[in-house]
Coordinates of C-alpha atoms in Angstrom, one line a residue:
M14 CA 87.4 140.2 137.5
S15 CA 90.8 138.2 136.5
K16 CA 89.2 135.1 136.7
K17 CA 86.2 136.1 135.4
I18 CA 89.7 137.2 132.3
I19 CA 90.8 133.7 132.8
V20 CA 88.2 132.0 132.8
S21 CA 86.5 133.4 129.4
L22 CA 90.1 132.7 128.2
F23 CA 90.0 129.4 128.4
C24 CA 86.6 129.1 127.0
T25 CA 87.5 130.3 124.0
A26 CA 90.3 128.3 123.4
L27 CA 88.3 125.5 124.2
V28 CA 86.0 125.8 121.8
I29 CA 89.0 127.2 119.3
V30 CA 90.5 123.6 119.7
S31 CA 88.1 122.0 119.8
A32 CA 86.0 123.4 116.6
V33 CA 90.3 123.0 114.9
Y34 CA 89.8 118.8 116.1
L35 CA 86.9 118.6 115.0
I36 CA 87.8 120.0 110.9
M37 CA 90.6 118.8 110.9
D38 CA 90.0 115.5 109.6
L39 CA 86.9 116.9 108.0
Y40 CA 87.7 115.7 104.2
L41 CA 88.5 112.1 105.5
Y42 CA 84.7 111.1 107.2
V43 CA 83.5 113.9 103.6
Y44 CA 84.8 112.4 100.7
D45 CA 82.9 111.2 98.3
P46 CA 85.1 110.3 94.9
A47 CA 82.0 111.6 92.8
W48 CA 82.4 115.5 94.9
R49 CA 84.1 118.8 93.6
G50 CA 83.0 121.0 95.6
I51 CA 80.3 123.4 96.3
T52 CA 81.8 125.8 93.2
N53 CA 81.1 123.0 90.8
P54 CA 78.9 120.1 90.0
K55 CA 78.6 117.3 91.3
Q56 CA 80.5 114.4 89.3
I57 CA 78.4 110.9 87.8
Q58 CA 80.9 107.6 88.3
D59 CA 80.1 105.1 86.2
K60 CA 83.4 102.7 87.0
P61 CA 83.2 100.4 90.0
Y62 CA 85.8 102.4 92.7
I63 CA 89.3 101.1 93.6
F64 CA 91.1 102.6 96.4
I65 CA 94.4 102.8 97.6
F66 CA 95.3 103.6 101.6
G67 CA 98.2 104.0 103.3
A68 CA 100.0 106.6 104.6
S69 CA 102.7 108.9 102.8
Y70 CA 104.9 105.9 101.1
A71 CA 101.8 105.1 99.6
Y72 CA 101.9 109.2 98.3
P73 CA 104.1 108.2 94.7
I74 CA 101.1 105.7 93.8
N75 CA 100.0 107.1 89.8
S76 CA 96.0 106.9 90.0
T77 CA 95.8 107.4 87.1
H78 CA 98.5 105.6 85.9
V79 CA 96.7 102.8 87.1
V80 CA 93.4 103.5 85.4
D81 CA 95.8 103.0 82.3
Y82 CA 97.7 99.9 82.9
L83 CA 94.1 98.5 83.1
E84 CA 91.9 99.3 80.8
K85 CA 95.1 97.9 78.2
N86 CA 94.0 94.7 80.3
N87 CA 90.2 95.2 79.6
L88 CA 89.4 96.2 83.3
N89 CA 87.3 99.6 83.9
Y90 CA 87.9 100.9 87.5
D91 CA 88.0 104.2 88.5
V92 CA 91.9 104.3 91.1
Y93 CA 91.6 107.1 94.1
N94 CA 94.6 106.8 95.8
L95 CA 93.8 107.8 99.6
A96 CA 97.0 107.6 101.2
D97 CA 97.1 110.1 103.7
M98 CA 99.3 112.2 105.4
S99 CA 100.8 110.0 109.1
D100 CA 98.1 107.6 108.6
T101 CA 98.2 104.3 110.5
P102 CA 94.8 101.2 110.4
T103 CA 94.2 103.3 114.0
H104 CA 93.8 106.2 112.6
R105 CA 92.5 104.9 109.5
I106 CA 89.4 103.0 110.7
K107 CA 87.1 105.8 112.1
N108 CA 86.6 106.3 108.9
L109 CA 85.8 102.7 107.5
E110 CA 82.3 103.3 108.6
H111 CA 81.7 106.1 105.5
I112 CA 84.1 104.1 102.4
I113 CA 82.2 100.8 103.3
S114 CA 79.2 104.3 102.0
L115 CA 81.3 104.5 98.5
K116 CA 80.6 101.1 97.8
P117 CA 84.6 100.5 96.6
K118 CA 85.9 97.0 94.7
V119 CA 88.5 96.8 96.1
V120 CA 91.0 98.2 98.8
L121 CA 94.8 98.1 98.2
Y122 CA 96.5 98.6 101.4
C123 CA 99.8 99.7 101.9
V124 CA 101.8 98.4 104.5
S125 CA 104.8 99.8 106.3
I126 CA 107.7 98.1 108.4
T127 CA 106.2 101.3 110.9
D128 CA 103.7 101.1 111.8
F129 CA 104.5 97.4 114.5
A130 CA 108.1 99.3 114.9
K131 CA 108.7 99.6 118.5
S132 CA 110.4 102.7 117.4
M133 CA 112.3 103.7 114.2
H134 CA 113.1 106.6 113.5
T135 CA 114.8 108.1 110.4
E136 CA 118.3 110.9 111.3
L137 CA 120.0 113.7 108.6
K138 CA 124.5 112.8 110.0
N139 CA 125.8 117.0 110.0
E140 CA 128.4 115.9 107.7
K141 CA 130.6 118.7 109.7
N142 CA 130.8 117.3 113.3
D143 CA 129.7 113.5 112.3
E144 CA 126.8 114.1 114.8
I145 CA 123.6 113.3 114.0
T146 CA 121.1 115.6 113.4
D147 CA 117.3 114.2 114.3
T148 CA 115.4 116.0 110.2
L149 CA 112.3 115.0 112.4
S150 CA 109.3 117.3 112.3
L151 CA 108.6 119.0 116.3
K152 CA 105.8 116.8 116.3
Q153 CA 107.7 114.0 115.7
G154 CA 110.2 115.1 118.1
I155 CA 106.9 115.1 120.8
N156 CA 106.3 111.8 119.5
K157 CA 110.2 110.5 120.6
I158 CA 110.4 112.2 124.7
I159 CA 106.8 110.1 124.8
S160 CA 107.6 107.1 123.3
S161 CA 110.6 107.5 125.1
I162 CA 108.3 107.9 128.4
T163 CA 105.3 104.9 127.3
D164 CA 108.4 102.3 125.3
S165 CA 106.3 102.6 122.7
N166 CA 106.5 104.1 118.9
S167 CA 103.7 107.3 118.6
I168 CA 105.0 108.2 115.3
G169 CA 101.7 108.5 113.2
I170 CA 99.5 108.6 115.7
W171 CA 99.6 112.4 116.4
P172 CA 97.8 114.3 113.9
T173 CA 99.6 116.9 110.6
S174 CA 100.0 120.6 111.7
P175 CA 96.1 121.7 112.2
K176 CA 96.9 124.2 110.0
E177 CA 97.1 122.5 107.3
R178 CA 94.5 119.8 108.0
T179 CA 92.2 122.8 108.2
I180 CA 93.0 124.5 105.0
L181 CA 92.9 121.3 103.2
S182 CA 88.9 120.7 104.3
L183 CA 87.6 123.8 103.9
K184 CA 89.7 123.6 100.6
Y185 CA 87.9 120.5 99.9
A186 CA 84.5 121.6 100.8
I187 CA 84.4 125.0 98.4
R188 CA 85.9 123.5 95.5
G189 CA 86.8 119.9 96.3
P190 CA 90.1 119.1 95.9
E191 CA 92.9 119.8 93.7
Y192 CA 94.4 115.9 91.9
I193 CA 90.7 114.2 92.4
H194 CA 92.4 110.9 91.8
N195 CA 94.7 111.5 94.8
P196 CA 93.3 114.2 97.1
F197 CA 95.2 114.0 99.8
I198 CA 98.0 114.7 99.1
N199 CA 99.6 117.2 97.1
F200 CA 100.8 115.7 93.5
N201 CA 102.9 117.8 91.7
T202 CA 105.9 116.2 90.2
I203 CA 108.8 116.0 92.4
P204 CA 113.3 116.1 91.6
I205 CA 114.6 112.8 92.6
T206 CA 117.3 113.0 94.5
D207 CA 120.8 110.7 94.3
E208 CA 119.8 107.5 96.4
K209 CA 123.7 107.0 96.0
T210 CA 124.5 109.9 98.5
F211 CA 121.8 108.1 101.7
E212 CA 124.4 106.2 103.1
S213 CA 126.7 109.5 104.4
K214 CA 123.6 111.7 104.5
Y215 CA 120.9 109.3 107.2
R216 CA 120.8 107.4 109.4
V217 CA 117.7 105.1 111.3
K218 CA 116.9 103.7 114.4
F219 CA 114.5 101.0 114.7
E220 CA 114.3 98.8 117.7
G221 CA 112.2 95.8 116.9
I222 CA 108.8 94.8 115.8
D223 CA 106.3 94.5 118.4
T224 CA 104.5 91.1 117.1
S225 CA 101.9 91.3 120.0
T226 CA 98.2 89.8 118.6
E227 CA 97.9 93.1 121.9
N228 CA 99.9 96.0 119.1
K229 CA 97.0 98.6 118.6
Q230 CA 98.0 99.0 114.9
R231 CA 97.7 94.6 114.2
I232 CA 94.2 95.2 116.2
A233 CA 92.5 97.7 113.9
L234 CA 94.1 96.8 111.1
E235 CA 92.8 93.2 111.0
K236 CA 88.9 94.7 112.0
I237 CA 89.3 96.8 108.8
I238 CA 89.9 94.3 106.7
A239 CA 86.8 92.3 107.8
E240 CA 84.8 94.9 108.1
L241 CA 85.8 95.6 104.0
K242 CA 85.2 91.5 103.3
K243 CA 82.0 91.5 105.5
N244 CA 80.5 94.4 102.9
G245 CA 81.9 92.7 100.2
I246 CA 85.3 94.3 99.6
K247 CA 88.2 92.8 97.9
V248 CA 91.5 93.9 100.6
I249 CA 94.6 92.9 99.2
L250 CA 97.7 94.4 101.3
F251 CA 101.3 95.2 100.1
T252 CA 104.8 96.5 102.4
S253 CA 105.4 99.5 101.4
P254 CA 108.9 100.8 99.9
H255 CA 112.4 101.5 101.1
H256 CA 115.9 102.3 100.2
R257 CA 118.3 99.8 101.0
V258 CA 118.9 102.9 103.8
I259 CA 116.3 101.9 105.2
L260 CA 116.2 98.3 105.3
D261 CA 119.7 98.1 106.4
G262 CA 119.4 100.2 109.9
V263 CA 115.9 97.9 109.9
G264 CA 118.2 95.0 109.6
K265 CA 117.5 91.4 108.4
T266 CA 116.1 89.9 111.6
G267 CA 113.7 92.8 111.1
I268 CA 112.9 92.4 108.0
E269 CA 112.6 88.4 108.4
T270 CA 109.9 89.2 111.3
F271 CA 107.7 92.3 109.7
E272 CA 107.6 89.6 106.7
S273 CA 106.2 86.7 108.7
L274 CA 104.2 89.1 110.8
M275 CA 102.3 90.4 108.0
K276 CA 102.2 86.6 106.0
E277 CA 100.6 85.4 109.7
I278 CA 98.0 88.7 108.9
S279 CA 97.5 87.3 105.6
D280 CA 97.3 83.8 107.4
K281 CA 94.3 84.9 109.3
N282 CA 92.8 87.1 107.7
N283 CA 93.0 84.9 104.2
V284 CA 94.2 88.1 102.0
D285 CA 96.8 88.9 99.8
V286 CA 100.0 90.4 100.7
Y287 CA 102.6 91.0 98.1
F288 CA 106.1 92.7 99.2
L289 CA 107.8 95.5 98.0
H290 CA 110.0 97.0 100.7
D291 CA 112.3 95.7 99.2
K292 CA 111.8 95.5 95.1
Y293 CA 113.5 99.3 94.4
E294 CA 115.8 99.7 97.5
D295 CA 118.8 100.0 94.5
M296 CA 117.3 102.0 92.2
N297 CA 117.7 105.8 91.5
I298 CA 113.9 107.1 92.2
W299 CA 113.5 108.3 95.5
R300 CA 113.0 111.7 97.7
D301 CA 114.7 110.5 100.7
P302 CA 115.0 107.1 101.7
N303 CA 111.1 106.4 102.7
H304 CA 109.8 107.5 99.7
I305 CA 110.2 107.4 96.2
A306 CA 109.5 110.8 94.1
V307 CA 106.3 111.6 92.7
N308 CA 108.0 112.4 89.2
S309 CA 107.7 110.5 85.9
K310 CA 110.8 108.7 86.5
S311 CA 108.8 106.5 89.7
L312 CA 106.7 104.8 86.9
I313 CA 107.5 101.0 87.9
Y314 CA 105.9 101.3 91.1
S315 CA 102.2 102.2 89.8
D316 CA 103.3 100.0 87.5
D317 CA 103.6 97.2 90.0
I318 CA 100.5 98.3 91.9
G319 CA 98.4 97.7 88.6
E320 CA 99.8 94.7 87.5
M321 CA 98.9 93.2 91.2
L322 CA 95.1 94.6 90.4
V323 CA 95.4 92.7 86.9
K324 CA 96.0 90.0 88.7
E325 CA 93.0 90.1 91.7
L326 CA 90.6 91.3 89.5
K327 CA 91.3 88.4 86.8
Q328 CA 91.6 85.1 89.4

C-alpha cells in the first residue's frame, strides 16, 4: 500500500510540475498586441508594430512616450515593450516563430553585459559589520552554486517564480495585459534612489566576458537576428544602461571586451548597435545600480530610444 501511495504522490507531483512548466511562459507564446482578454473584444491594429526585446534593463522604456516621439517626426507605429524578467537570447528564441508571425516591422534588442558575462553578481554591503550580503534571490543563489560547479554563468537561465509566471499567464488569458504597451511588466511608477549612495551600498563580482563563438547566448542572439532579417524584420541592437558602480565593477577591460564583442556581432550580422551602457552612469534616474527607475524623471532613456528609431526608420 505504501508503494502505491508513493507512486501516486510522485505521479501527482509530476503532473502538477509539468502543468506549471507548460503555462509558466504561456503568455509569451500566445502574445498578441491586439489581445484584451476573453472579457474584452480584440482590438483592431492599423499601425505597423515595433517590438522591444530584453530583460529587466529594458523595463523603464515607456512605449507610449516613444510612440509620441515618433509621431512628432511623422512616423506612425505602435511600439510594444516586450521586455521580460530574466530574459536572455536562449530564452527569447523559444517564442521567435510566434513573434515573426505577428509581423513586426522593427525589433529593438536590449543586450546586456550580463548576457555574456562568465559570472556576474551584484551584492549589497552590510553596513554594520562591513560583510557582504548577497541581494540575489534564492533562485539566483542556487544559480551561483551551479555556476561555481559548472564554471558557467547560469543567471537568467532559470525561470522566475512559477507562481508569478502562472498568475501572469492566467491574467493575460482572462483580461489581457494590465499595461497594453508594456504587457509583461508591472509598469507602476518607481521612486528614484539617490545614486550617490550606491557606491557605499553595492559591490560587483565580475569574472570576465565570454567571447567564444560557442557561447550559447551569442549563438541564440545571432540566430534571432538572422531569422528576423530573413522575414523582412529590421533589427536594431542597443546595450543596456548601467550605473557607474556596475561599470566600475566590470572594469575598463571588461567594458572594452563587451563593446568589441557587440561590434563584432553587429558587423557580422549587418545590424546597427547603439551603446547606452555608460550613457546615464552618473544621472540620478536609478532604482538600483542595474535598473533605471520607471519614473517620469527618467524619460531620457525613452527619448533616446525614440531618437534611435527616428534615425533608423528615416534611413
